[in-house]
Coordinates of C-alpha atoms in Angstrom, one line a residue:
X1054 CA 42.0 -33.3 22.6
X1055 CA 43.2 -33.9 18.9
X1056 CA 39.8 -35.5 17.9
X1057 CA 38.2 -31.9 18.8
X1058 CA 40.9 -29.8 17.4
X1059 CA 40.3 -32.1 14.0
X1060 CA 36.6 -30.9 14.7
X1061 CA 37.3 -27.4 15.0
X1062 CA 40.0 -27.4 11.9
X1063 CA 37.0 -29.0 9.7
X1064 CA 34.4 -26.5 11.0
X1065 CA 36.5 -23.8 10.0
X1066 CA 37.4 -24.7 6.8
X1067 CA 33.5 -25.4 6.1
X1068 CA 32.5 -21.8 7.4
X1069 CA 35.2 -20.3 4.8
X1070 CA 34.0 -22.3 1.9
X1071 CA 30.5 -21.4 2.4
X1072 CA 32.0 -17.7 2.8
X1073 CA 33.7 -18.0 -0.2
X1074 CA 30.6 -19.3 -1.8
X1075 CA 28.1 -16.6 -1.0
X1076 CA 30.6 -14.5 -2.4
X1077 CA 31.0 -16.1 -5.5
X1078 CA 27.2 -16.3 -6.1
X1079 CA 27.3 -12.6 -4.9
X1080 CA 29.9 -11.6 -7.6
X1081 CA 28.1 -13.7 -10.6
X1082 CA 24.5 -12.2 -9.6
X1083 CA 26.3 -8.1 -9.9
X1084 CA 27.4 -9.3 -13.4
X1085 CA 24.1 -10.2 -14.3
X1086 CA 22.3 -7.7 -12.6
X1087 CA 21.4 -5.4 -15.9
X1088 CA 20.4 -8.2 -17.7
X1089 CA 17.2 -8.6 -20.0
X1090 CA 16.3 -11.5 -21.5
X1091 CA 12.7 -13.0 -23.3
X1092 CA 10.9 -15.6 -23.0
X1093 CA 9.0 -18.1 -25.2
X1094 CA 6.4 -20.5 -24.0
X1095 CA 4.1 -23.1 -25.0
X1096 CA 1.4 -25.0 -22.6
X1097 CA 0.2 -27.9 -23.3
X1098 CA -3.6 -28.6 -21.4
X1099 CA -4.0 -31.7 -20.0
X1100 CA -7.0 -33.1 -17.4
X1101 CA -5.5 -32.1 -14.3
X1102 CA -2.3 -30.2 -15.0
X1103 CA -0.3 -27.8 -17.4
X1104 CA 2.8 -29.3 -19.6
X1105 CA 5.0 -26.4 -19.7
X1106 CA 7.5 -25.6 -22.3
X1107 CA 9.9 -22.4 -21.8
X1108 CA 12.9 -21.1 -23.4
X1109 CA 14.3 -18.2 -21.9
X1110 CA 17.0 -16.8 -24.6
X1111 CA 19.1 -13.3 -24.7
X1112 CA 21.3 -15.2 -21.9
X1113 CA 25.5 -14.4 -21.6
X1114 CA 27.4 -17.4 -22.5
X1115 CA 29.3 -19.9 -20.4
X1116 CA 28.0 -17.6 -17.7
X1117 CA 26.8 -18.3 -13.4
X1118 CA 22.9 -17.9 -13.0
X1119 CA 20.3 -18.9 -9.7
X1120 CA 17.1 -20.2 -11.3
X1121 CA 14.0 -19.1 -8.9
X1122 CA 11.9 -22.2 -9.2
X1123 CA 8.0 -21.3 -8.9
X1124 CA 6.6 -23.2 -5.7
X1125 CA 3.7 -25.1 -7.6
X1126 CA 6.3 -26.5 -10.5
X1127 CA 7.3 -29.7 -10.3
X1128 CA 9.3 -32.1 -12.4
X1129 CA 11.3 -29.5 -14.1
X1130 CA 14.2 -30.0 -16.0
X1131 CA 16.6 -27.3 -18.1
X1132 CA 18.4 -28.6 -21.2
X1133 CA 20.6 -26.2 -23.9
X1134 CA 20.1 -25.9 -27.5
X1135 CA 21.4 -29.1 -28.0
X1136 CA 19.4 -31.0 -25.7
X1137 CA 22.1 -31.7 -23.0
X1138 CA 21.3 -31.1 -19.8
X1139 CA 22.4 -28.0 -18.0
X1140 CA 25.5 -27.5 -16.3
X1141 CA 24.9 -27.3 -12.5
X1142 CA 27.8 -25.6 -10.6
X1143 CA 29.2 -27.0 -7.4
X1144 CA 26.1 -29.4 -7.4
X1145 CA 23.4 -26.7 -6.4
X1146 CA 20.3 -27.8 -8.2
X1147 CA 19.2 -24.7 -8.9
X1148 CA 22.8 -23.0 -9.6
X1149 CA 23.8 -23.5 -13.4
X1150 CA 26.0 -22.5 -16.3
X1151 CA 24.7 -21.3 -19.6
X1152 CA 26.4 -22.9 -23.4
X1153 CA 24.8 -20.3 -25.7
X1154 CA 22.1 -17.6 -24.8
X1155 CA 19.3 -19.9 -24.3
X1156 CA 17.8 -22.7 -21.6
X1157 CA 15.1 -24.8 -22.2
X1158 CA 13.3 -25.5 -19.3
X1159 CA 10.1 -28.1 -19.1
X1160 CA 7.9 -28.6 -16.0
X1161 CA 4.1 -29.4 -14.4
X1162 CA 1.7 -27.2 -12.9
X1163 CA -1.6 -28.5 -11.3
X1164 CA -4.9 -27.4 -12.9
X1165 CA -8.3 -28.2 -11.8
X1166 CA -10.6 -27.7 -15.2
X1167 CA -13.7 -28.4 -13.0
X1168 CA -13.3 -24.8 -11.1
X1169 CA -12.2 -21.4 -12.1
X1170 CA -8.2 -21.6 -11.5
X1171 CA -5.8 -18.2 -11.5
X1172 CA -2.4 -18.9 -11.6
X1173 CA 0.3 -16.6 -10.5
X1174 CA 4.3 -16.3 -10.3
X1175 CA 4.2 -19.5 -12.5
X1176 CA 7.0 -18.8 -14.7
X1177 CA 10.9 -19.8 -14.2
X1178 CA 13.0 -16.4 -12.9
X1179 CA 16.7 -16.3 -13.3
X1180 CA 17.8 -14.0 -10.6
X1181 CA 19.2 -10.7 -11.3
X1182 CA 17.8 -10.8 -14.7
X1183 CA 14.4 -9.4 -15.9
X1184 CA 12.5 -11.1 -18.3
X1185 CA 11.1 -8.0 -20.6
X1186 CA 8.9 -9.6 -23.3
X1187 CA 6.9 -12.9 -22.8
X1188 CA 5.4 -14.7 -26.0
X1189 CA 3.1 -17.4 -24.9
X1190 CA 0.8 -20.1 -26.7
X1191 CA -1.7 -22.6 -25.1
X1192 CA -2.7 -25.7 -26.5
X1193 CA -6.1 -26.9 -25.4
X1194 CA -7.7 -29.9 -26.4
X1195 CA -9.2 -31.4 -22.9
X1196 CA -11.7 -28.7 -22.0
X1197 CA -12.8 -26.2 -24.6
X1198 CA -15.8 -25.0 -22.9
X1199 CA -13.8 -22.5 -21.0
X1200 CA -11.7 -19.7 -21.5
X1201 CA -7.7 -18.6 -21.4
X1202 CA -6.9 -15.1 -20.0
X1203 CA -3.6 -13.9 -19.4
X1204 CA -2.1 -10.8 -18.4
X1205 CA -1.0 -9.5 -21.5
X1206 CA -2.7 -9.0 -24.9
X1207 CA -4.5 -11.6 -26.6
X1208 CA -2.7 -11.7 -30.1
X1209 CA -4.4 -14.4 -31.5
X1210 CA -7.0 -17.3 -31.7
X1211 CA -7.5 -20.7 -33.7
X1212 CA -10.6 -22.8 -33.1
X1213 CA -10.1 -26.1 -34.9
X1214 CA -12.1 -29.4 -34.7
X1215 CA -10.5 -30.9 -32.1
X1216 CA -8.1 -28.0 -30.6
X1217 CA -7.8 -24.3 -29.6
X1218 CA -5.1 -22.4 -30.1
X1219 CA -4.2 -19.3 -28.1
X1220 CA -1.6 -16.6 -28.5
X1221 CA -0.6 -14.1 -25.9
X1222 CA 2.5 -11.9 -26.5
X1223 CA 3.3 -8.9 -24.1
X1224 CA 6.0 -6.9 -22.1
X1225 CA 5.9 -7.7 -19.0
X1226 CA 7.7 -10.1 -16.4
X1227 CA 5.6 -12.9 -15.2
X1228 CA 2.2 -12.8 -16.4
X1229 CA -1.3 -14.1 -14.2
X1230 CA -2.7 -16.8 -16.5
X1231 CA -6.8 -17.7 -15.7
X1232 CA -8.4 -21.0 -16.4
X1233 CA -12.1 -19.6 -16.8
X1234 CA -14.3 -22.6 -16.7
X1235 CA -17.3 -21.6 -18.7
X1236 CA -17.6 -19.5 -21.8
X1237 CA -17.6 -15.5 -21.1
X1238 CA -17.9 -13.0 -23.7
X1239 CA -15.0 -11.0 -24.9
X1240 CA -16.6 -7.4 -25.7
X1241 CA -13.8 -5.9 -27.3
X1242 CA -10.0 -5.6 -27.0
X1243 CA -8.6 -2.5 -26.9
X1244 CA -5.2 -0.7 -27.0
X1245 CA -4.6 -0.9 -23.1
X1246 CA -7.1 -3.8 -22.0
X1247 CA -9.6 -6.8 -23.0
X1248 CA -12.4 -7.1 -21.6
X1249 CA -14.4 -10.3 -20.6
X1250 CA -18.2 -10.0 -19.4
X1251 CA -21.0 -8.7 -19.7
X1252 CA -21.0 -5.4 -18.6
X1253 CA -18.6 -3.7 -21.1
X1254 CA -20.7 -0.2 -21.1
X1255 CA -19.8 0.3 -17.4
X1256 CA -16.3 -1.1 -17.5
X1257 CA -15.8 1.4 -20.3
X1258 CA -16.7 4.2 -18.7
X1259 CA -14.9 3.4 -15.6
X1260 CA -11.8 2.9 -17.4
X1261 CA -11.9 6.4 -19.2
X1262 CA -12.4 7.8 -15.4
X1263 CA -9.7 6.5 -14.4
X1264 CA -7.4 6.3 -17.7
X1265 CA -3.9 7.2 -16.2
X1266 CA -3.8 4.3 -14.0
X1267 CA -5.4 1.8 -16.5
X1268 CA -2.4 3.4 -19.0
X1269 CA 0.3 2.9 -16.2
X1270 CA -0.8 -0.9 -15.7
X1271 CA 0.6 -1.6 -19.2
X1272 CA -2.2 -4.0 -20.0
X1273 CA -4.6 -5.8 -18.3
X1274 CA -7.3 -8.2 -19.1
X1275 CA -10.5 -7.4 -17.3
X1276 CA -13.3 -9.6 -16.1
X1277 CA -16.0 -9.0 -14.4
X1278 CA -17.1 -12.0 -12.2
X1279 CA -19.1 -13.1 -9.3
X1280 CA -17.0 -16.6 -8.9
X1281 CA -13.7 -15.5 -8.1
X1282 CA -12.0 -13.0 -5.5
X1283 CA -11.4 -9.6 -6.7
X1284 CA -7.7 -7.2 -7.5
X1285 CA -5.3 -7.5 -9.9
X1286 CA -3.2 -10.3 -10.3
X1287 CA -0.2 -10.2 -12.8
X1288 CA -2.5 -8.1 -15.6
X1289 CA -5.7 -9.7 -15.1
X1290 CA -8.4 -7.4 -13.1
X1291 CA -11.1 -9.4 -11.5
X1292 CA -14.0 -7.3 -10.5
X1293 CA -17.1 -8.4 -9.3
X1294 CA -20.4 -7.5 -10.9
X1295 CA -22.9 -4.7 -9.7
X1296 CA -22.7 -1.6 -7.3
X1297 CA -19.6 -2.4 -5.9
X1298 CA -17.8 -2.6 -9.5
X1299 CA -15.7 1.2 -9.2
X1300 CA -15.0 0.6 -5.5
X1301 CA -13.2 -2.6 -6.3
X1302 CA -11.6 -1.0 -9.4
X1303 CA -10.1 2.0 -7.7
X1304 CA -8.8 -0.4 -5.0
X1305 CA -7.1 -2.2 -7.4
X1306 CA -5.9 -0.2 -9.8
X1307 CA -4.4 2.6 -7.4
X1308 CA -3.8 0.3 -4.2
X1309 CA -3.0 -3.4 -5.5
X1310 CA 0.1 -3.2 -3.6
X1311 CA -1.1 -2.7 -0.4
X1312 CA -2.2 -6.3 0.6
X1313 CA -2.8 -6.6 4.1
X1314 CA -6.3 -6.9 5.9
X1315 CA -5.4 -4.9 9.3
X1316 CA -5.4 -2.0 7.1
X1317 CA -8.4 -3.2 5.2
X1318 CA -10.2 0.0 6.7
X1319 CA -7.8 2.5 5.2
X1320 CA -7.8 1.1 1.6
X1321 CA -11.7 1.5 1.8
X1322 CA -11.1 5.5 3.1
X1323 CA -8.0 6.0 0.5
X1324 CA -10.8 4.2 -2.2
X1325 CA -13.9 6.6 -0.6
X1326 CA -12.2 9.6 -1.4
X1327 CA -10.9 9.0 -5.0
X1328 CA -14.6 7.9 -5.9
X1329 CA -16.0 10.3 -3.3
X1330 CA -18.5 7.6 -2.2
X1331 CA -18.9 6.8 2.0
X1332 CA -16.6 4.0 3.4
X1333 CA -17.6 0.7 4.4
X1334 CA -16.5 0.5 8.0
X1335 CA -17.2 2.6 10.5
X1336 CA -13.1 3.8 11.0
X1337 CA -12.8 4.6 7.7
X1338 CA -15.7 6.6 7.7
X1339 CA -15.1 8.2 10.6
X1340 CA -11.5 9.1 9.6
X1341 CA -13.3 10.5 6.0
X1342 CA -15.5 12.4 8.1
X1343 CA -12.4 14.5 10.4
X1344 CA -11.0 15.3 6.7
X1345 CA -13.6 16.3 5.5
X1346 CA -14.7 18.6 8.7
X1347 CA -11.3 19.6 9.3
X1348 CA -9.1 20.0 5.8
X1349 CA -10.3 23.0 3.5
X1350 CA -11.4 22.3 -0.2
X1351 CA -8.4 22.7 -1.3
X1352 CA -6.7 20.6 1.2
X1353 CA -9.1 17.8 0.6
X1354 CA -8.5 18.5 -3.5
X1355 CA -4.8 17.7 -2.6
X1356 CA -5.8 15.2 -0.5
X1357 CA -7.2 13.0 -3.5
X1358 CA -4.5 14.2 -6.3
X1359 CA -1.9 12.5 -4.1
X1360 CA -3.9 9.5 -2.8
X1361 CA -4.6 9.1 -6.8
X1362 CA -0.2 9.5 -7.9
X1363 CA 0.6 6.7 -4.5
X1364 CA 3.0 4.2 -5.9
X1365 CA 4.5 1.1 -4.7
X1366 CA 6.8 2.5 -2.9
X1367 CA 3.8 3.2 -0.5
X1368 CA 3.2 2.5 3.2
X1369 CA 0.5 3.5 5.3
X1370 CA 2.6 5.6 8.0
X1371 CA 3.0 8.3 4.9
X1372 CA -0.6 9.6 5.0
X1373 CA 0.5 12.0 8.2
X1374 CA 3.4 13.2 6.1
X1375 CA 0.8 13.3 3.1
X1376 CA -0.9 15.8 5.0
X1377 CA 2.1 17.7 6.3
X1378 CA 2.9 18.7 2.6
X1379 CA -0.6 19.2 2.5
X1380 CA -1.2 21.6 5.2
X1381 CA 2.1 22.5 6.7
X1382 CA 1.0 20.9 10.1
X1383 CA 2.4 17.9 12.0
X1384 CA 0.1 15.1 12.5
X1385 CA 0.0 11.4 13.8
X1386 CA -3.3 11.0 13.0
X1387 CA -2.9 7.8 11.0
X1388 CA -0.4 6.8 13.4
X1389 CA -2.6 6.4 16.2
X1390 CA -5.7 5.1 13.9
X1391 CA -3.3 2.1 12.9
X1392 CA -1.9 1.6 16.2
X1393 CA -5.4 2.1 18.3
X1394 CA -7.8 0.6 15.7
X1395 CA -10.2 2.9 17.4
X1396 CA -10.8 6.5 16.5
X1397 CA -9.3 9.1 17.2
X1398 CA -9.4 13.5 16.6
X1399 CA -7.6 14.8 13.8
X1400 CA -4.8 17.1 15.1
X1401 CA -2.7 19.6 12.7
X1402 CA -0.5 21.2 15.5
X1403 CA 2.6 22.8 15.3
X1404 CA 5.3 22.3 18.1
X1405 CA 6.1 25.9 19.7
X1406 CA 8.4 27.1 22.3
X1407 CA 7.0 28.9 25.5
X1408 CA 9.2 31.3 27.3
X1409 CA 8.8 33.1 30.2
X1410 CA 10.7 34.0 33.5
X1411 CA 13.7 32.2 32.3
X1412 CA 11.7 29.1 31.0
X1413 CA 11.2 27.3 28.2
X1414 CA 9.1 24.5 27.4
X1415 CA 7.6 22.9 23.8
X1416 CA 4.1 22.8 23.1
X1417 CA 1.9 21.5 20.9
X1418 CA -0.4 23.8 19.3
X1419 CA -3.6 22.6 17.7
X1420 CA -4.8 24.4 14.7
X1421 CA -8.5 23.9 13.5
X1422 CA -10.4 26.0 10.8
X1423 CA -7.1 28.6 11.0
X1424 CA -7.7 28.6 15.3
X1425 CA -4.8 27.8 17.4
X1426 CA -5.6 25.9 20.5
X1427 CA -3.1 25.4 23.4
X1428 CA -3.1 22.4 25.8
X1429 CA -4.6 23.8 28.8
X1430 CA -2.8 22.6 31.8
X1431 CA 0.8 22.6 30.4
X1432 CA 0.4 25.8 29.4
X1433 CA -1.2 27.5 32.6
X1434 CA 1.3 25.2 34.7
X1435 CA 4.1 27.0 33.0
X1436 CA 2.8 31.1 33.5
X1437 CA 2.6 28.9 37.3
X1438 CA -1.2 28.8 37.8
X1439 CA -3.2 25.9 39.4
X1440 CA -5.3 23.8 37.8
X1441 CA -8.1 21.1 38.6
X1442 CA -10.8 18.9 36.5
X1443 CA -13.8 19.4 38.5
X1444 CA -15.9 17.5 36.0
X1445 CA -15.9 16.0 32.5
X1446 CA -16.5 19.3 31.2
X1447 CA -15.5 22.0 33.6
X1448 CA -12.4 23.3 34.8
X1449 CA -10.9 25.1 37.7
X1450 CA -7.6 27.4 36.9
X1451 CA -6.7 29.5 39.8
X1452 CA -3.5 31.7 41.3
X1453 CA -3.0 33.7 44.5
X1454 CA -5.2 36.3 42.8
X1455 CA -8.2 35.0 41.0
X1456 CA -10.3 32.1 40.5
X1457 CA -11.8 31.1 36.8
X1458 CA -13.8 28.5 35.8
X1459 CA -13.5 27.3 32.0
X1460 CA -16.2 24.9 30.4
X1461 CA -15.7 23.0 26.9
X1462 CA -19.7 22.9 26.8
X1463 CA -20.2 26.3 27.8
X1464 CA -19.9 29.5 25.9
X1465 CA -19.3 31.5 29.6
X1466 CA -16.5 31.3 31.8
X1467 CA -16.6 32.6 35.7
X1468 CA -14.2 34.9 37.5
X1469 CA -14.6 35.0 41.5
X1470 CA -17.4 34.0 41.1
X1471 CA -19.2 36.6 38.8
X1472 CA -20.2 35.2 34.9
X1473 CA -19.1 36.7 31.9
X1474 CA -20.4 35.7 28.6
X1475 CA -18.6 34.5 25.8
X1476 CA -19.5 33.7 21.6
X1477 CA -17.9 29.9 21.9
X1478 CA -17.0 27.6 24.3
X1479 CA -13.5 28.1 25.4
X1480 CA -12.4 24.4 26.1
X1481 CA -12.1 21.6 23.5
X1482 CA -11.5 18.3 24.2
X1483 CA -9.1 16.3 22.0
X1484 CA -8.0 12.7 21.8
X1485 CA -7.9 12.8 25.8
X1486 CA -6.5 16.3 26.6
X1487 CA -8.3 19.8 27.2
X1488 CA -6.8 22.6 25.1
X1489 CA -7.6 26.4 25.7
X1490 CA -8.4 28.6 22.5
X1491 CA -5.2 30.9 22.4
X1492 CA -7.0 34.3 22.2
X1493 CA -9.1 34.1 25.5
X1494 CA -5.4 34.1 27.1
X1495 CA -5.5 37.9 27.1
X1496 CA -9.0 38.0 26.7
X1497 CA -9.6 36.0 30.0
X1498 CA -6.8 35.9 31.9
X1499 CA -5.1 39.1 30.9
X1500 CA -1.7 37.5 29.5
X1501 CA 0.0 39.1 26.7
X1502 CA 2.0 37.6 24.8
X1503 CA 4.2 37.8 20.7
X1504 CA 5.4 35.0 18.8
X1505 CA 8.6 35.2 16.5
X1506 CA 8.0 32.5 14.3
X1507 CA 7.5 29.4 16.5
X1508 CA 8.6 30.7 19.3
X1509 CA 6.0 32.9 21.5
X1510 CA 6.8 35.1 24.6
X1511 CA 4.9 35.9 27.3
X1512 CA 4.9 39.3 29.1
X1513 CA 2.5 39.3 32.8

């Protein structure tokens, strides 16, 4: 019994010194949560790795910081200004104290020369602070047959006998880097990009279409390539080369971070409609297609100035609010497209309240083309009629009274059996559910009706 209240008296006083330690972590991580800092680095190029040198300086003295280790790094160390190593606190490897405002940190990255290589996330993060200027230089002596791109601005280049030097100095917080193994031209190197290819005319024009979001990147390095997967990667734009070049761009530029491939489909209708080119798949372009029949011009010209202003703070569920602002409708259009993976009608609806005979009951009213269609047997169920499918198009509604017969293929309906001719068919068929056209309720069935706001009121 004394051996397992021991057990229990150790557990507990483990559980309150990890609780004390979160906290402490917690409390150092708030301090430095405003924090800025820079950072200086120098690669060294060998065969089959990167030697890399970083100082990280703008640091609070004698002060608590987590180091976010990139996965790829390995054999790092972190020494101060005087070449001690750093401080770690309560032996957490990755937990240390600063002595001045700078660390030195030195570690590996593989790199195979033989094979275009695009490295990401590759620089050392202290948490809670954001690294606002990066000034990098490359050393390569092994392989000068190839190019260096990284994601911010090229500032300068030495070609010596034996060794290239590179200089890359930008704001920003952790810049792609790109091993290009061959040489590629460099066409020119503007204010808000560089450009690598050979296709410079088309690139330039594409990037003047589409100016605000090359502007809101910051800076990017572009190249156009065949060899390696396209989207933007920490600055640098890969695009492939030929008809596919804006498609890629736009998807990109205004959806880079949006990276899943169940929604591959939506990218390519968000991309369709900015470049007003068809989609790719055939649920994307029937989803283009129900816009476009459905949404007015102007609807559709909203459409594409929000789709252009989406920001990261994007998910896919906010295209049916999109078009709520849009249109003033409800929708779950995109709802059901991502759930179903299958088409599926655009609705706009609005919900409305019935009443009649001391009854109430919410509807959903479908509006197409300024037309308001009402779901057919809820409604007639409610002013207490009968109602049957007799087939996939016709329809029996009936009370003590009269018979009708309603068709969604049909521009007729029949009362008691005697035919009456009308201008359009009076059913519609939508996402599973048959929905009357709201006039032919007094028109056919002599029901009248007034709406206050969303709430409408029948009189029979």
């Amino acid at each position: 019994m004394k051996k397992v209240i021991s057990i229990l008296f150790v557990i507990i006083i483990l559980c309150i010194f990890f609780n004390q330690w979160d906290q402490f972590i917690t409390d150092e991580q708030t301090v430095n949560a405003q924090e800025s800092a820079q950072t200086n680095v120098t690669i060294h190029s060998d065969e089959k790795s990167v030697q890399v040198f970083q100082t990280i300086s703008s640091l609070s003295d004698k002060s608590i910081y987590e180091i976010i280790v990139p996965e790829k790094a390995s054999n790092w160390t972190c020494t101060y200004n005087d070449k001690d190593e750093c401080k770690r606190v309560w032996r957490a490897e990755n937990i240390i104290e600063t002595k001045g405002s700078q660390l030195h940190i030195t570690y590996s990255l593989p790199l195979n020369k033989k094979t275009n290589t695009l490295i990401r996330d590759w620089l050392f993060q202290l948490k809670g602070v954001t690294i606002d200027h990066v000034e990098l230089k490359i050393i390569e002596s092994h392989h000068r047959n190839g190019k260096w791109l990284a994601g911010i601005p090229l500032s300068g280049f030495v070609k010596e006998d034996l060794i290239d030097y590179y200089f890359f100095s930008g704001k920003t917080n952790n810049p792609a880097l790109l091993w290009y193994n061959e040489e590629i031209n460099t066409e020119r190197n503007e204010t808000h990009y560089s450009y690598y290819g050979n296709h410079y005319p088309e690139i330039k024009e594409l990037i003047q279409k589409h100016e605000e979001k090359v502007k809101e990147a910051n800076f990017l390095s572009i190249i156009t390539t065949n060899q390696l997967k396209s989207g933007l990667f920490g600055g640098i734009l890969i695009l492939p080369s030929g008809e596919l070049l804006e498609r890629e761009l736009v998807d990109a530029l205004y959806f880079h971070s949006i990276e899943s491939e169940e929604i591959e489909w939506l990218l390519d209708l968000l991309t369709s409609f900015i470049i007003d080119e068809n989609p790719r798949f055939d649920l994307s372009m029937y989803a283009f297609n129900e816009l476009k029949e459905k949404l007015t011009s102007s609807e559709l010209e909203q459409l594409v100035a929000n789709i252009s202003d989406l920001d990261e703070s994007f998910v896919p569920e906010d295209m049916d609010e999109i078009l709520y602002q849009i249109t003033g409708k409800q929708t779950n259009f995109f709802a059901e497209l991502l759930r179903n993976k299958q088409p599926v009608s655009l609705e706009l609806y609005t919900m409305k309240d019935y009443h009649w005979n001391n009854k109430k009951l919410t509807v959903k009213v479908i509006e197409i083309d300024g037309i308001e269609w009402v779901p057919l047997q809820k409604t007639m169920s409610f002013l207490e009629f009968e109602t049957e499918r007799l087939s996939e198009t016709e329809w029996a509604i009936f009370n003590d009274k009269d018979v009708y017969r309603l068709y969604s293929d049909q521009s007729i309906f029949i009362r008691n059996e005697e035919v009456f001719g009308l201008l359009e068919h009076p059913l519609k068929k939508m996402n599973g559910e048959y929905y009357l056209e709201k006039k032919w309720l007094q028109s056919i069935f002599h029901i009248n009706f007034r709406e206050e706001g969303n709430k409408v009121y029948f009189d029979m």
